[in-house]
mmCIF file of C-alpha atoms in Angstrom:
data_model
loop_
_atom_site.group_PDB
_atom_site.id
_atom_site.type_symbol
_atom_site.label_atom_id
_atom_site.label_comp_id
_atom_site.label_asym_id
_atom_site.label_seq_id
_atom_site.Cartn_x
_atom_site.Cartn_y
_atom_site.Cartn_z
ATOM 1 C CA MET A 922 -123.848 7.315 12.275
ATOM 2 C CA ARG A 923 -123.942 9.589 9.452
ATOM 3 C CA HIS A 924 -125.861 12.719 9.398
ATOM 4 C CA SER A 925 -127.559 13.172 6.135
ATOM 5 C CA LYS A 926 -128.219 16.682 5.171
ATOM 6 C CA LEU A 927 -131.278 17.139 3.125
ATOM 7 C CA VAL A 928 -130.935 20.007 0.726
ATOM 8 C CA PRO A 929 -134.227 21.549 -0.206
ATOM 9 C CA GLN A 930 -134.800 21.671 -3.951
ATOM 10 C CA VAL A 931 -136.828 24.141 -5.895
ATOM 11 C CA ASN A 932 -138.608 23.101 -9.042
ATOM 12 C CA VAL A 933 -137.430 25.614 -11.675
ATOM 13 C CA GLY A 934 -139.190 24.055 -14.628
ATOM 14 C CA SER A 935 -142.069 26.499 -14.512
ATOM 15 C CA MET A 936 -139.667 29.465 -14.119
ATOM 16 C CA ALA A 937 -137.922 28.481 -17.337
ATOM 17 C CA ASP A 938 -141.288 28.425 -19.103
ATOM 18 C CA ILE A 939 -142.100 31.908 -17.805
ATOM 19 C CA ALA A 940 -138.683 33.262 -18.865
ATOM 20 C CA PHE A 941 -139.162 31.780 -22.334
ATOM 21 C CA LEU A 942 -142.620 33.348 -22.670
ATOM 22 C CA LEU A 943 -141.262 36.739 -21.577
ATOM 23 C CA LEU A 944 -138.448 36.476 -24.109
ATOM 24 C CA ILE A 945 -140.911 35.741 -26.904
ATOM 25 C CA PHE A 946 -143.171 38.580 -25.768
ATOM 26 C CA PHE A 947 -140.348 41.160 -25.892
ATOM 27 C CA LEU A 948 -139.056 39.906 -29.235
ATOM 28 C CA VAL A 949 -142.498 40.173 -30.791
ATOM 29 C CA THR A 950 -143.404 43.579 -29.357
ATOM 30 C CA ALA A 951 -140.012 45.314 -29.726
ATOM 31 C CA THR A 952 -139.597 47.681 -32.646
ATOM 32 C CA ILE A 953 -136.456 47.501 -34.693
ATOM 33 C CA SER A 954 -135.609 50.810 -36.269
ATOM 34 C CA SER A 955 -134.334 50.746 -39.789
ATOM 35 C CA GLU A 956 -132.636 53.783 -41.311
ATOM 36 C CA GLU A 957 -132.846 52.523 -44.872
ATOM 37 C CA GLY A 958 -134.862 54.229 -47.553
ATOM 38 C CA ILE A 959 -135.045 57.492 -49.407
ATOM 39 C CA ASN A 960 -135.736 60.663 -47.502
ATOM 40 C CA ARG A 961 -138.158 62.623 -49.658
ATOM 41 C CA LEU A 962 -141.112 64.872 -48.953
ATOM 42 C CA LEU A 963 -144.232 64.551 -51.021
ATOM 43 C CA PRO A 964 -145.149 67.705 -52.915
ATOM 44 C CA LYS A 965 -147.630 70.011 -51.269
ATOM 45 C CA GLU A 966 -151.002 70.643 -52.810
ATOM 46 C CA CYS A 967 -151.214 73.449 -55.315
ATOM 47 C CA PRO A 968 -152.076 76.694 -53.480
ATOM 48 C CA PRO A 969 -155.386 78.311 -54.423
ATOM 49 C CA GLY A 970 -155.129 80.954 -57.138
ATOM 50 C CA ILE A 971 -151.975 79.477 -58.698
ATOM 51 C CA ASN A 972 -152.048 77.401 -61.878
ATOM 52 C CA CYS A 973 -149.837 74.394 -61.170
ATOM 53 C CA THR A 974 -150.495 72.842 -64.544
ATOM 54 C CA ASP A 975 -148.470 75.367 -66.522
ATOM 55 C CA PRO A 976 -146.191 73.606 -68.980
ATOM 56 C CA ILE A 977 -142.496 73.491 -68.179
ATOM 57 C CA ASN A 978 -140.055 74.698 -70.805
ATOM 58 C CA GLU A 979 -138.442 71.580 -72.296
ATOM 59 C CA ARG A 980 -134.921 72.928 -71.817
ATOM 60 C CA ASN A 981 -135.583 73.021 -68.050
ATOM 61 C CA VAL A 982 -136.241 69.267 -67.854
ATOM 62 C CA LEU A 983 -133.364 66.836 -67.419
ATOM 63 C CA ARG A 984 -134.802 63.502 -68.563
ATOM 64 C CA ILE A 985 -133.156 60.478 -67.003
ATOM 65 C CA GLN A 986 -134.427 57.019 -67.830
ATOM 66 C CA ILE A 987 -133.342 53.668 -66.481
ATOM 67 C CA ASN A 988 -134.303 50.967 -68.938
ATOM 68 C CA ASN A 989 -135.104 47.315 -68.234
ATOM 69 C CA ASP A 990 -131.416 46.410 -68.643
ATOM 70 C CA ASP A 991 -130.411 48.928 -65.920
ATOM 71 C CA GLU A 992 -128.801 51.226 -68.470
ATOM 72 C CA ILE A 993 -128.995 54.904 -67.569
ATOM 73 C CA MET A 994 -130.095 57.115 -70.405
ATOM 74 C CA LEU A 995 -129.830 60.870 -70.505
ATOM 75 C CA GLY A 996 -132.076 61.833 -73.371
ATOM 76 C CA LYS A 997 -131.197 59.227 -75.991
ATOM 77 C CA ASP A 998 -127.592 58.706 -74.852
ATOM 78 C CA ILE A 999 -126.536 55.892 -72.530
ATOM 79 C CA ILE A 1000 -124.277 57.217 -69.776
ATOM 80 C CA LEU A 1001 -122.309 55.716 -66.920
ATOM 81 C CA ILE A 1002 -123.490 56.141 -63.353
ATOM 82 C CA GLU A 1003 -120.163 57.821 -62.560
ATOM 83 C CA ASP A 1004 -120.963 60.630 -65.016
ATOM 84 C CA LEU A 1005 -124.488 61.330 -63.788
ATOM 85 C CA LYS A 1006 -123.551 63.653 -60.921
ATOM 86 C CA ASP A 1007 -121.370 65.931 -63.065
ATOM 87 C CA LEU A 1008 -123.937 66.041 -65.882
ATOM 88 C CA THR A 1009 -126.677 66.913 -63.388
ATOM 89 C CA ILE A 1010 -124.549 69.687 -61.857
ATOM 90 C CA ALA A 1011 -123.845 71.121 -65.313
ATOM 91 C CA PHE A 1012 -127.561 71.080 -66.111
ATOM 92 C CA LEU A 1013 -128.723 72.639 -62.828
ATOM 93 C CA ASP A 1014 -126.014 75.308 -62.581
ATOM 94 C CA ASN A 1015 -126.242 76.342 -66.255
ATOM 95 C CA ASN A 1016 -127.739 79.840 -65.852
ATOM 96 C CA GLY A 1017 -129.176 79.858 -69.373
ATOM 97 C CA ASP A 1018 -131.310 82.952 -68.755
ATOM 98 C CA LYS A 1019 -128.395 84.754 -67.023
ATOM 99 C CA SER A 1020 -130.617 85.668 -64.045
ATOM 100 C CA CYS A 1021 -128.741 83.559 -61.509
ATOM 101 C CA THR A 1022 -126.039 85.645 -59.805
ATOM 102 C CA TYR A 1023 -124.496 82.697 -57.946
ATOM 103 C CA CYS A 1024 -124.472 80.132 -60.784
ATOM 104 C CA ASN A 1025 -121.215 79.056 -62.396
ATOM 105 C CA GLY A 1026 -122.583 77.334 -65.500
ATOM 106 C CA GLU A 1027 -121.742 77.669 -69.167
ATOM 107 C CA LYS A 1028 -124.934 79.631 -70.014
ATOM 108 C CA SER A 1029 -125.833 77.106 -72.707
ATOM 109 C CA GLN A 1030 -129.058 77.709 -74.605
ATOM 110 C CA THR A 1031 -129.825 73.969 -74.594
ATOM 111 C CA SER A 1032 -129.706 73.501 -70.822
ATOM 112 C CA SER A 1033 -131.715 74.857 -67.868
ATOM 113 C CA ASP A 1034 -132.528 78.522 -67.398
ATOM 114 C CA ASN A 1035 -131.577 78.496 -63.700
ATOM 115 C CA PRO A 1036 -131.684 76.089 -60.739
ATOM 116 C CA LYS A 1037 -135.102 77.320 -59.592
ATOM 117 C CA GLU A 1038 -136.650 76.370 -62.934
ATOM 118 C CA ALA A 1039 -134.785 73.082 -63.441
ATOM 119 C CA VAL A 1040 -136.669 69.806 -63.043
ATOM 120 C CA VAL A 1041 -135.048 66.387 -62.968
ATOM 121 C CA SER A 1042 -137.382 63.779 -64.456
ATOM 122 C CA LEU A 1043 -136.564 60.195 -63.499
ATOM 123 C CA GLN A 1044 -138.354 57.309 -65.169
ATOM 124 C CA THR A 1045 -137.755 53.603 -64.823
ATOM 125 C CA GLY A 1046 -138.626 50.496 -66.753
ATOM 126 C CA LYS A 1047 -140.677 47.688 -65.257
ATOM 127 C CA GLN A 1048 -137.591 45.486 -64.938
ATOM 128 C CA THR A 1049 -135.292 48.148 -63.443
ATOM 129 C CA THR A 1050 -133.576 46.862 -60.324
ATOM 130 C CA TYR A 1051 -133.920 48.604 -57.007
ATOM 131 C CA LYS A 1052 -130.130 48.764 -56.713
ATOM 132 C CA THR A 1053 -129.778 50.839 -59.890
ATOM 133 C CA PHE A 1054 -132.709 53.075 -58.940
ATOM 134 C CA ILE A 1055 -131.132 53.842 -55.550
ATOM 135 C CA ALA A 1056 -127.709 54.402 -57.161
ATOM 136 C CA VAL A 1057 -129.236 57.000 -59.513
ATOM 137 C CA GLN A 1058 -131.082 58.653 -56.614
ATOM 138 C CA ASN A 1059 -127.802 58.812 -54.679
ATOM 139 C CA GLU A 1060 -125.985 60.476 -57.581
ATOM 140 C CA LEU A 1061 -128.744 63.070 -57.937
ATOM 141 C CA THR A 1062 -128.612 63.777 -54.206
ATOM 142 C CA LYS A 1063 -124.817 64.163 -54.396
ATOM 143 C CA ALA A 1064 -125.198 66.675 -57.226
ATOM 144 C CA TYR A 1065 -127.601 68.843 -55.220
ATOM 145 C CA TYR A 1066 -125.472 68.504 -52.089
ATOM 146 C CA GLU A 1067 -122.347 69.618 -53.964
ATOM 147 C CA LEU A 1068 -124.113 72.639 -55.483
ATOM 148 C CA ARG A 1069 -125.549 73.599 -52.091
ATOM 149 C CA HIS A 1070 -122.138 73.204 -50.482
ATOM 150 C CA ILE A 1071 -120.532 75.487 -53.084
ATOM 151 C CA TYR A 1072 -123.303 78.058 -52.583
ATOM 152 C CA SER A 1073 -122.886 77.862 -48.813
ATOM 153 C CA MET A 1074 -119.133 78.402 -49.001
ATOM 154 C CA ASN A 1075 -119.133 81.098 -51.715
ATOM 155 C CA ILE A 1076 -122.222 83.127 -50.810
ATOM 156 C CA LEU A 1077 -122.724 82.529 -47.072
ATOM 157 C CA ASN A 1078 -119.054 81.884 -46.211
ATOM 158 C CA LYS A 1079 -119.973 78.923 -43.997
ATOM 159 C CA PRO A 1080 -119.785 75.161 -44.411
ATOM 160 C CA VAL A 1081 -123.135 73.396 -44.700
ATOM 161 C CA ASP A 1082 -122.881 71.818 -41.252
ATOM 162 C CA LYS A 1083 -122.520 75.266 -39.608
ATOM 163 C CA LEU A 1084 -125.596 76.868 -41.205
ATOM 164 C CA SER A 1085 -128.465 78.268 -39.176
ATOM 165 C CA LYS A 1086 -132.036 77.325 -40.065
ATOM 166 C CA SER A 1087 -132.554 80.568 -41.982
ATOM 167 C CA ASP A 1088 -129.296 80.068 -43.909
ATOM 168 C CA LEU A 1089 -130.286 76.493 -44.688
ATOM 169 C CA LYS A 1090 -133.578 77.748 -46.126
ATOM 170 C CA LYS A 1091 -131.633 80.162 -48.346
ATOM 171 C CA VAL A 1092 -129.430 77.346 -49.615
ATOM 172 C CA LYS A 1093 -132.415 75.108 -50.340
ATOM 173 C CA ALA A 1094 -134.203 77.995 -52.080
ATOM 174 C CA ALA A 1095 -131.143 78.644 -54.253
ATOM 175 C CA TYR A 1096 -130.991 74.993 -55.364
ATOM 176 C CA PRO A 1097 -134.425 73.429 -54.796
ATOM 177 C CA PHE A 1098 -134.495 69.657 -55.232
ATOM 178 C CA ILE A 1099 -137.223 69.307 -57.868
ATOM 179 C CA LEU A 1100 -137.454 65.662 -58.841
ATOM 180 C CA SER A 1101 -140.333 64.223 -60.839
ATOM 181 C CA GLU A 1102 -140.940 60.507 -61.076
ATOM 182 C CA ALA A 1103 -144.205 60.995 -62.925
ATOM 183 C CA VAL A 1104 -144.622 59.707 -66.439
ATOM 184 C CA THR A 1105 -144.043 62.645 -68.773
ATOM 185 C CA LYS A 1106 -145.001 63.162 -72.376
#
């Protein structure tokens, strides 16, 4: 006679349903961090007692426009994206009023007075692509980073990644990132 061994069986059908529901729950509730975007701070409100509507000298405004065909225009001239960083550096570091002791510019009378007065105005057309807009933003950021790096090495004798918080404030004060995306006249 044979001995038949009965193996107990467990119904796992309901466990699979529970596992599936848990999986869906965690997928829906989990946050996925995304590091894409542009890191910018909104301007602070105008402090009381200061007139923030004073006109800006035209020579202190670098007007960059991206038209509907994704062409980058500096004033009325169409430029290449590769040239934007160097042209921005030349504009910011000009030292037209000769008050900037750390600037290395040409002291042109048609460019900015000094980096603290310089404003970069960026305007786009309605058909401008996001890719071109981000590429222009990247070139502007590179220009400021390069100027700040030069200042850090020449004035503070430290690379940017070794700066203390107070030194970093000095570097940012020397070359403040003043970017306007408002429609200008």
